mmCIF file of C-alpha atoms and ligand atoms in Angstrom:
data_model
loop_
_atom_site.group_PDB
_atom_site.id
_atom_site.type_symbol
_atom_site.label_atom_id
_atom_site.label_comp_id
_atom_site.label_asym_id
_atom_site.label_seq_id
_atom_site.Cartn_x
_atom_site.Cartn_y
_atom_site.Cartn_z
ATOM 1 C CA UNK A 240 8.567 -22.581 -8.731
ATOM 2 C CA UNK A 241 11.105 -21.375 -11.004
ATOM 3 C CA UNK A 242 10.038 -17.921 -12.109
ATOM 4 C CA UNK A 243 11.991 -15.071 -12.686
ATOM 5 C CA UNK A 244 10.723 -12.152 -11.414
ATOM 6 C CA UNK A 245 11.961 -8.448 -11.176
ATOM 7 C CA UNK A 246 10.050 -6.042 -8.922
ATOM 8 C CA UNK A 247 10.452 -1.943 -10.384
ATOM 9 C CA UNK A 248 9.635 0.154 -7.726
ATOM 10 C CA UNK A 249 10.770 2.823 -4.911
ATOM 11 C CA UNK A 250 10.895 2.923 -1.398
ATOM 12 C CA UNK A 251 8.188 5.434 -0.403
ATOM 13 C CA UNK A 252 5.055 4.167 -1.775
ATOM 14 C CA UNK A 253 2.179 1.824 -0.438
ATOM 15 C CA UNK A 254 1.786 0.096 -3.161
ATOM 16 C CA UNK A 255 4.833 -1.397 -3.925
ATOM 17 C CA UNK A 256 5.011 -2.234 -0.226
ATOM 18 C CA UNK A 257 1.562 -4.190 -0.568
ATOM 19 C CA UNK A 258 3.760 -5.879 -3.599
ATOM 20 C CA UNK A 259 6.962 -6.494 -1.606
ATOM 21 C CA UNK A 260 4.860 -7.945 1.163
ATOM 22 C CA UNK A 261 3.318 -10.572 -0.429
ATOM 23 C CA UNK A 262 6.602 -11.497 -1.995
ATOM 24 C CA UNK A 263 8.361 -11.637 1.010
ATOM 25 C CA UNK A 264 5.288 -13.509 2.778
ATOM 26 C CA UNK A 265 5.471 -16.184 0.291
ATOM 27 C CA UNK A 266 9.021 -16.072 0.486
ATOM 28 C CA UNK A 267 9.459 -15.845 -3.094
ATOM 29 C CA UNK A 268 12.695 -15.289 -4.785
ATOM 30 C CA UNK A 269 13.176 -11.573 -6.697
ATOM 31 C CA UNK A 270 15.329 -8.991 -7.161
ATOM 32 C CA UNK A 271 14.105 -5.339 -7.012
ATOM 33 C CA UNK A 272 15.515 -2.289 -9.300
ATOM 34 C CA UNK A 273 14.080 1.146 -9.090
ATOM 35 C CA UNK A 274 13.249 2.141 -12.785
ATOM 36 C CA UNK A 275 15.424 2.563 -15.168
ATOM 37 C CA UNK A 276 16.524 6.236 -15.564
ATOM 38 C CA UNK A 277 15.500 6.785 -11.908
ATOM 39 C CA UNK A 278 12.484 7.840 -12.351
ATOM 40 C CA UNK A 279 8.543 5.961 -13.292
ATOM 41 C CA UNK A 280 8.751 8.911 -15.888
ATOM 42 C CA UNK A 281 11.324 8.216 -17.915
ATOM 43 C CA UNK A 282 11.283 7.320 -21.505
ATOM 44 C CA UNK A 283 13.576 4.405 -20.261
ATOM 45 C CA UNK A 284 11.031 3.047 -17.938
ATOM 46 C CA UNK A 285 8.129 3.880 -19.922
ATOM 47 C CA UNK A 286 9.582 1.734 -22.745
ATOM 48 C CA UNK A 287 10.096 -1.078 -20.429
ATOM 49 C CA UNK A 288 6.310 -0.229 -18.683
ATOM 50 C CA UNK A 289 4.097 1.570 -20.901
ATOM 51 C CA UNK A 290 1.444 1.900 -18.007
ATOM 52 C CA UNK A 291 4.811 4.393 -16.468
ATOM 53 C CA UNK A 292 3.369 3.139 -12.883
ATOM 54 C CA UNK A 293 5.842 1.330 -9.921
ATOM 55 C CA UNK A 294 5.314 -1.478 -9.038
ATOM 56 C CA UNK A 295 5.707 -3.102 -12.222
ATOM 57 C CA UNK A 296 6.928 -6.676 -12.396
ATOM 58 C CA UNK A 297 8.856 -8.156 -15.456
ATOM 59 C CA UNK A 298 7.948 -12.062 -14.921
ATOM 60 C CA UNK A 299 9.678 -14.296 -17.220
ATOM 61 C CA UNK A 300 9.892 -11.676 -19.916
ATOM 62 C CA UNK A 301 6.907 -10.515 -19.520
ATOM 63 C CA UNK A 302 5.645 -7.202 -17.701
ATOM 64 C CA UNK A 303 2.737 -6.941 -15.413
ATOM 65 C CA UNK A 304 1.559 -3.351 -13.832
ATOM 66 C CA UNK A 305 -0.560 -2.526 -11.440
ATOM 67 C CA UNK A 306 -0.051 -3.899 -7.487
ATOM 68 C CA UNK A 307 -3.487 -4.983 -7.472
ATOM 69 C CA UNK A 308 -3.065 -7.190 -10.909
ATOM 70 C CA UNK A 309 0.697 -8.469 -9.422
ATOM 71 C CA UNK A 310 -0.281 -9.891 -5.975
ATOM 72 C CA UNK A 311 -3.780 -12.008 -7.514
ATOM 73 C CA UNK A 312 -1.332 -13.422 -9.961
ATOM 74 C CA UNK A 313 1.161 -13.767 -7.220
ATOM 75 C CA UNK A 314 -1.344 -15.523 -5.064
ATOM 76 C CA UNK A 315 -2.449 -17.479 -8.416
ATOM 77 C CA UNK A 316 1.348 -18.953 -8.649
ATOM 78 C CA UNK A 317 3.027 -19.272 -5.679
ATOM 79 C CA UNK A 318 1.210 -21.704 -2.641
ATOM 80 C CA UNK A 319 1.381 -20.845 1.756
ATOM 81 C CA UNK A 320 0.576 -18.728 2.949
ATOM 82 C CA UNK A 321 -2.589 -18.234 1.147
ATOM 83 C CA UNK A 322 -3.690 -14.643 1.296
ATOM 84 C CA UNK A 323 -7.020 -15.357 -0.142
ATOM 85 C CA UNK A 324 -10.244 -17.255 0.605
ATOM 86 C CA UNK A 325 -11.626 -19.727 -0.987
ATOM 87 C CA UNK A 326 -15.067 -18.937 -0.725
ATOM 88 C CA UNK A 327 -16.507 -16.676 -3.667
ATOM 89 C CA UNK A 328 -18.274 -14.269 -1.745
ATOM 90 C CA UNK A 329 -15.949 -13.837 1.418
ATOM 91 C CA UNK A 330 -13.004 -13.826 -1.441
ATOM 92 C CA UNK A 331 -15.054 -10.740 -2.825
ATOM 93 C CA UNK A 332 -15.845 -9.150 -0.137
ATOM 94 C CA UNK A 333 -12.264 -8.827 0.498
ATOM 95 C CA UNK A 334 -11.423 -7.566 -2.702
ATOM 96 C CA UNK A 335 -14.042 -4.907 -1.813
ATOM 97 C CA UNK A 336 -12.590 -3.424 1.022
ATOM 98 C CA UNK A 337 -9.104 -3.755 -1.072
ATOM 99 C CA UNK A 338 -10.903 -1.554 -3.912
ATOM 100 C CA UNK A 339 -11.992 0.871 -0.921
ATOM 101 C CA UNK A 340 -7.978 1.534 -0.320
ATOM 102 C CA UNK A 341 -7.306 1.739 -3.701
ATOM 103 C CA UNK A 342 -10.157 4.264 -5.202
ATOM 104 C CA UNK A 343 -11.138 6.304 -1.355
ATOM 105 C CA UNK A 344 -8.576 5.851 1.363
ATOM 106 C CA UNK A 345 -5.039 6.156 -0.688
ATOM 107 C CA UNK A 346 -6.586 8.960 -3.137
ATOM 108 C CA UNK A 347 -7.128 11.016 -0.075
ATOM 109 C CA UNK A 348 -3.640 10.610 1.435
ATOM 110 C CA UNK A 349 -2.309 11.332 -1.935
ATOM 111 C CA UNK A 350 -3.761 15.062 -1.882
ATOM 112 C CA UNK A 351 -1.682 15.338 0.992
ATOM 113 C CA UNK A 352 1.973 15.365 -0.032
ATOM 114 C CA UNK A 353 2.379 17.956 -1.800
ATOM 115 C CA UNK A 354 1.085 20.053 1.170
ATOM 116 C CA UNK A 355 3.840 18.712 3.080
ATOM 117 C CA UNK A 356 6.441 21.476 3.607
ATOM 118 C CA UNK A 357 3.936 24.327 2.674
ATOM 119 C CA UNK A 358 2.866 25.956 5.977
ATOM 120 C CA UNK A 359 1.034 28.514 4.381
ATOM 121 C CA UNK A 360 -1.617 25.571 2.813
ATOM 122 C CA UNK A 361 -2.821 23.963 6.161
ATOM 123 C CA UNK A 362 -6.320 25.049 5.571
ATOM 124 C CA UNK A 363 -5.755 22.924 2.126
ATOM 125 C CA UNK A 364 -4.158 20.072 4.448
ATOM 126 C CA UNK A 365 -7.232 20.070 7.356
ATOM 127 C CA UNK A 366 -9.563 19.670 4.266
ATOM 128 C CA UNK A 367 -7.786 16.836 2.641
ATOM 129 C CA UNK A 368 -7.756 15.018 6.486
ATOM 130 C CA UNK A 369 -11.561 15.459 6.702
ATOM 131 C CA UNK A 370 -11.295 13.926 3.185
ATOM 132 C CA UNK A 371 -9.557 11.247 5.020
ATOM 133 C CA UNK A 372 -11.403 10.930 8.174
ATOM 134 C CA UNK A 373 -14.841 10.770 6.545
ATOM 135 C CA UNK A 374 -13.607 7.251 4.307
ATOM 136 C CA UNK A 375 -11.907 6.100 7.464
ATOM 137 C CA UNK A 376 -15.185 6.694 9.434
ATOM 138 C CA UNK A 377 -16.553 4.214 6.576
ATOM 139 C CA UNK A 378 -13.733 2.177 7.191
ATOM 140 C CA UNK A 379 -14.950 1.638 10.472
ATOM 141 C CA UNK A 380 -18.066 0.090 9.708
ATOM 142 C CA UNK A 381 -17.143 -1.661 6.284
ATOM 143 C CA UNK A 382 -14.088 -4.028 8.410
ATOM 144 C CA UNK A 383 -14.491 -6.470 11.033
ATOM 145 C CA UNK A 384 -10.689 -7.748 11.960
ATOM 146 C CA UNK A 385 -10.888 -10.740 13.525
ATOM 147 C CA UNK A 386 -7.763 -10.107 13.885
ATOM 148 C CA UNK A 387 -7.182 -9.742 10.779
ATOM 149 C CA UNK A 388 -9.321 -9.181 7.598
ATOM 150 C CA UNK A 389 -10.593 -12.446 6.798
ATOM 151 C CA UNK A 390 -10.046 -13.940 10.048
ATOM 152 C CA UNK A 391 -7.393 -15.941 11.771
ATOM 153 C CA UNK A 392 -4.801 -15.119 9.019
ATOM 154 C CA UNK A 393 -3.746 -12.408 7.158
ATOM 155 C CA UNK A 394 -5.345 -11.601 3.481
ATOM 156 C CA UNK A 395 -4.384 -9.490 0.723
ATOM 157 C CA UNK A 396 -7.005 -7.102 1.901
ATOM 158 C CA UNK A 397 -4.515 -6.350 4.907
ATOM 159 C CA UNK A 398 -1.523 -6.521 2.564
ATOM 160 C CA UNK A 399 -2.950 -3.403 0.985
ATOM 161 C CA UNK A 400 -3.561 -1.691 4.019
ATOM 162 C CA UNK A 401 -0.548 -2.155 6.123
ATOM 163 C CA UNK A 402 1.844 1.348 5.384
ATOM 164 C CA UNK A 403 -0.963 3.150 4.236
ATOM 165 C CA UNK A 404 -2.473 3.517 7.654
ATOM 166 C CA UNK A 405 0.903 4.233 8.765
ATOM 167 C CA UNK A 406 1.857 6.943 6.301
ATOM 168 C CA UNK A 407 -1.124 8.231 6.858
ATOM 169 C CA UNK A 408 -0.626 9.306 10.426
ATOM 170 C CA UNK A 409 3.364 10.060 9.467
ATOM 171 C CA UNK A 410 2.612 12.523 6.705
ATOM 172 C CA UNK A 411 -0.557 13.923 8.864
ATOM 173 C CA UNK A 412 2.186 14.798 11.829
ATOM 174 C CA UNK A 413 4.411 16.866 10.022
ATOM 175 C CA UNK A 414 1.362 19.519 9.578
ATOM 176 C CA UNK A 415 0.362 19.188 13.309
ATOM 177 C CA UNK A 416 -2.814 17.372 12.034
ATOM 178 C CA UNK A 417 -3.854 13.620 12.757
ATOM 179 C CA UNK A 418 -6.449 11.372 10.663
ATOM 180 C CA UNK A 419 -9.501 9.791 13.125
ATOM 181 C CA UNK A 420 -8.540 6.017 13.582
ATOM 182 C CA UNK A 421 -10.887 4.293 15.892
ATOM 183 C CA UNK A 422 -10.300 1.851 18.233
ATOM 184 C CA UNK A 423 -11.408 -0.758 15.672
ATOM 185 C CA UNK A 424 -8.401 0.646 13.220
ATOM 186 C CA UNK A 425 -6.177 1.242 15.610
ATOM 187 C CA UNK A 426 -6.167 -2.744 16.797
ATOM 188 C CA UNK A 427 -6.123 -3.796 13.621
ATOM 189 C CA UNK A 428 -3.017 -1.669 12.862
ATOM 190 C CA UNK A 429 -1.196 -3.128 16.242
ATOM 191 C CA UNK A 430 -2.024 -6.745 14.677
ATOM 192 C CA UNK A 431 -0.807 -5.900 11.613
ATOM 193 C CA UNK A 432 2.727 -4.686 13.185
ATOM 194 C CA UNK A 433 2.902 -7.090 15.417
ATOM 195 C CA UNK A 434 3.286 -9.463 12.610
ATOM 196 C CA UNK A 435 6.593 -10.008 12.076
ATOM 197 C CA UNK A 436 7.306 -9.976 8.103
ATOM 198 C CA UNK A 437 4.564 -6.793 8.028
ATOM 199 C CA UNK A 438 6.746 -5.109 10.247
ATOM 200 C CA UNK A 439 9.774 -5.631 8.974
ATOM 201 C CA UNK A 440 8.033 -3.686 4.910
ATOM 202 C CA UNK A 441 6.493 -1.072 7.203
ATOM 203 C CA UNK A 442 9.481 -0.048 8.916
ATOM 204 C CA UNK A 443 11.421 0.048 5.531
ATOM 205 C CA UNK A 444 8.176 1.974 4.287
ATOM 206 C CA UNK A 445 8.099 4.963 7.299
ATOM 207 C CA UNK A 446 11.955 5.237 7.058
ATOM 208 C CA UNK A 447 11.743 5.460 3.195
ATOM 209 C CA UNK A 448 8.840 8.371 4.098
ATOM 210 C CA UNK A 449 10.466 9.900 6.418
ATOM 211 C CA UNK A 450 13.328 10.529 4.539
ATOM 212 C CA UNK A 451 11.061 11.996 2.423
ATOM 213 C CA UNK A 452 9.920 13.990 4.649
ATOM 214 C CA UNK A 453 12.841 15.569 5.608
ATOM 215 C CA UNK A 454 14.098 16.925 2.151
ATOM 216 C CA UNK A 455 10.476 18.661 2.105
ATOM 217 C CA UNK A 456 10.856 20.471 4.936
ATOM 218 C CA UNK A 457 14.133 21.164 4.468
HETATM 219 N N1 LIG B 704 -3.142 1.476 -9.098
HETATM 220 C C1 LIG B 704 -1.703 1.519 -9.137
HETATM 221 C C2 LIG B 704 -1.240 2.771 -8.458
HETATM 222 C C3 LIG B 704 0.267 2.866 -8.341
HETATM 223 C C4 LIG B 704 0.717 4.291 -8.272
HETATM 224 O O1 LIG B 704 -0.091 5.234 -8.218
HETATM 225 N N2 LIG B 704 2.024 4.465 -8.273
HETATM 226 C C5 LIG B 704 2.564 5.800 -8.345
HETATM 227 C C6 LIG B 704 3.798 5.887 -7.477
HETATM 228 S S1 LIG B 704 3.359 5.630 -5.798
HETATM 229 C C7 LIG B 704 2.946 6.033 -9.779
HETATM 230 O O2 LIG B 704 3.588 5.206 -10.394
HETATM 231 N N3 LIG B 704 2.489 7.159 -10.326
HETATM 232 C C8 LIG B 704 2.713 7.467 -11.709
HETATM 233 C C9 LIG B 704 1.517 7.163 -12.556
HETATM 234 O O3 LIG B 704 0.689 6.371 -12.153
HETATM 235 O O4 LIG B 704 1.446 7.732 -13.619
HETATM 236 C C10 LIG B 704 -1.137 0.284 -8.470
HETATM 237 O O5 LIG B 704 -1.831 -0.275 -7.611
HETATM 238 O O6 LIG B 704 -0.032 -0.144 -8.813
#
C-alpha cells in the first residue's frame, strides 16, 4: 500500500484511540498532528476539516471525518488483521453494537467531564452514572465476547470500545462514583488489555486522561 495518510487528533479522546488502534493493528504507516492552531475549533483546522471534529484523516489529499467513516475505509484498504466479518448479518450486527457506543454509551460519559472538578455538582454526576449504568446494563445483554466481539479475534466493534470502558471508570473515580460493569464487561475488558497493541493505545489513552484530570482538579 502506498497511501499517505495523516491522522488530526489529541490524546484524550476515545475516538481517535478507536482510529489509532486500527492503524497501529494493521500496522499501517502515518504520521499524527494535533490540529492546526491547537485546537478542533480553530478557523485553521476548520478550513482543513469543515466537519471541525478529531479524528480527521487527510488521505492522499483528501480528508475523511468521522472515526466511524475512517476505520471501514481503513479496513476497506489495508488487509490482516481483518477487523470485520465477512458474513452480512454477523458484519451488521457488529456495527450495531459499534452504533450502541457511539449514540448511548460515549454520549453518557460525555455529560460527565465537565462535572469533573465541580464538587458541588455530584448529584448532577450520580445522575449522569445511572445514565451510564442503565446502557451498560443493556450492554450486558446486547454482547456475547467470545472473547472478543465477533469471536476468536478482535473486531472493530471492540476497537470502539477499548478506552471508553476505561475512561469511563477513570473519570467516574475522581467523583468517588463507579459505573456498574458486570462480570460479562469486566472479562471482556481484561481480554481487551491483555492484548498487547490494545494495551499499549489504552495506556497512552488513561495517561492522556489523567493528565487531564489533574489540571481539573487543580
Ligand atoms: N462521531 C465522531 C465524534 C468525534 C468527537 O466527538 N470528537 C470530539 C473530540 S473527542 C470533537 O471533535 N468535538 C467537536 C465537534 O464535534 O464539534 C467520530 O466518531 O469521530
Amino acid at each position: 500500500m502506498s497511501e499517505s495518510i495523516t491522522l488530526y487528533a489529541v490524546p484524550e479522546s476515545t475516538y481517535c484511540a478507536r482510529v489509532r488502534l486500527v492503524l497501529e493493528l494493521k500496522s499501517i504507516e502515518y504520521t499524527e498532528e494535533r490540529p492546526a492552531g491547537g485546537s478542533y475549533k480553530s478557523e485553521d483546522y476548520r478550513r482543513l476539516v469543515p466537519a471541525g471534529s478529531v479524528p480527521a484523516i487527510n488521505i492522499n489529499g483528501r480528508i475523511l471525518h468521522d472515526s466511524d467513516a475512517i476505520v471501514e475505509l481503513l479496513e476497506d484498504l489495508f488487509g490482516e488483521p481483518k477487523l470485520r466479518p465477512a458474513d452480512p448479518l454477523d458484519r451488521a450486527i457488529l456495527k450495531s453494537i459499534t452504533r450502541f457506543h457511539d449514540t448511548r454509551l460515549e454520549p453518557a460519559l460525555r455529560t460527565l467531564f465537565p462535572l469533573v472538578g465541580h464538587s458541588e455538582k455530584f448529584e448532577d454526576a450520580k445522575a449522569s452514572i445511572e445514565m451510564m449504568n442503565e446502557h451498560l446494563d443493556r450492554l450486558d445483554v446486547l454482547v456475547n465476547p467470545r472473547p472478543y466481539l465477533g469471536g476468536e479475534t478482535l473486531s472493530l466493534a471492540d476497537c470502539a470500545y477499548a478506552t471508553t470502558l476505561f475512561m469511563m471508570e477513570d473519570i467516574a473515580n475522581t467523583m468517588s462514583l463507579s459505573p456498574r460493569v458486570s462480570q460479562k464487561i469486566s472479562g471482556w475488558r481484561n481480554t481487551l488489555y491483555a492484548t498487547d497493541v490494545v494495551r499499549q493505545i489504552i495506556d497512552q489513552n488513561r495517561a492522556a486522561i489523567a493528565a487531564w484530570i489533574t489540571t481539573k482538579l487543580n
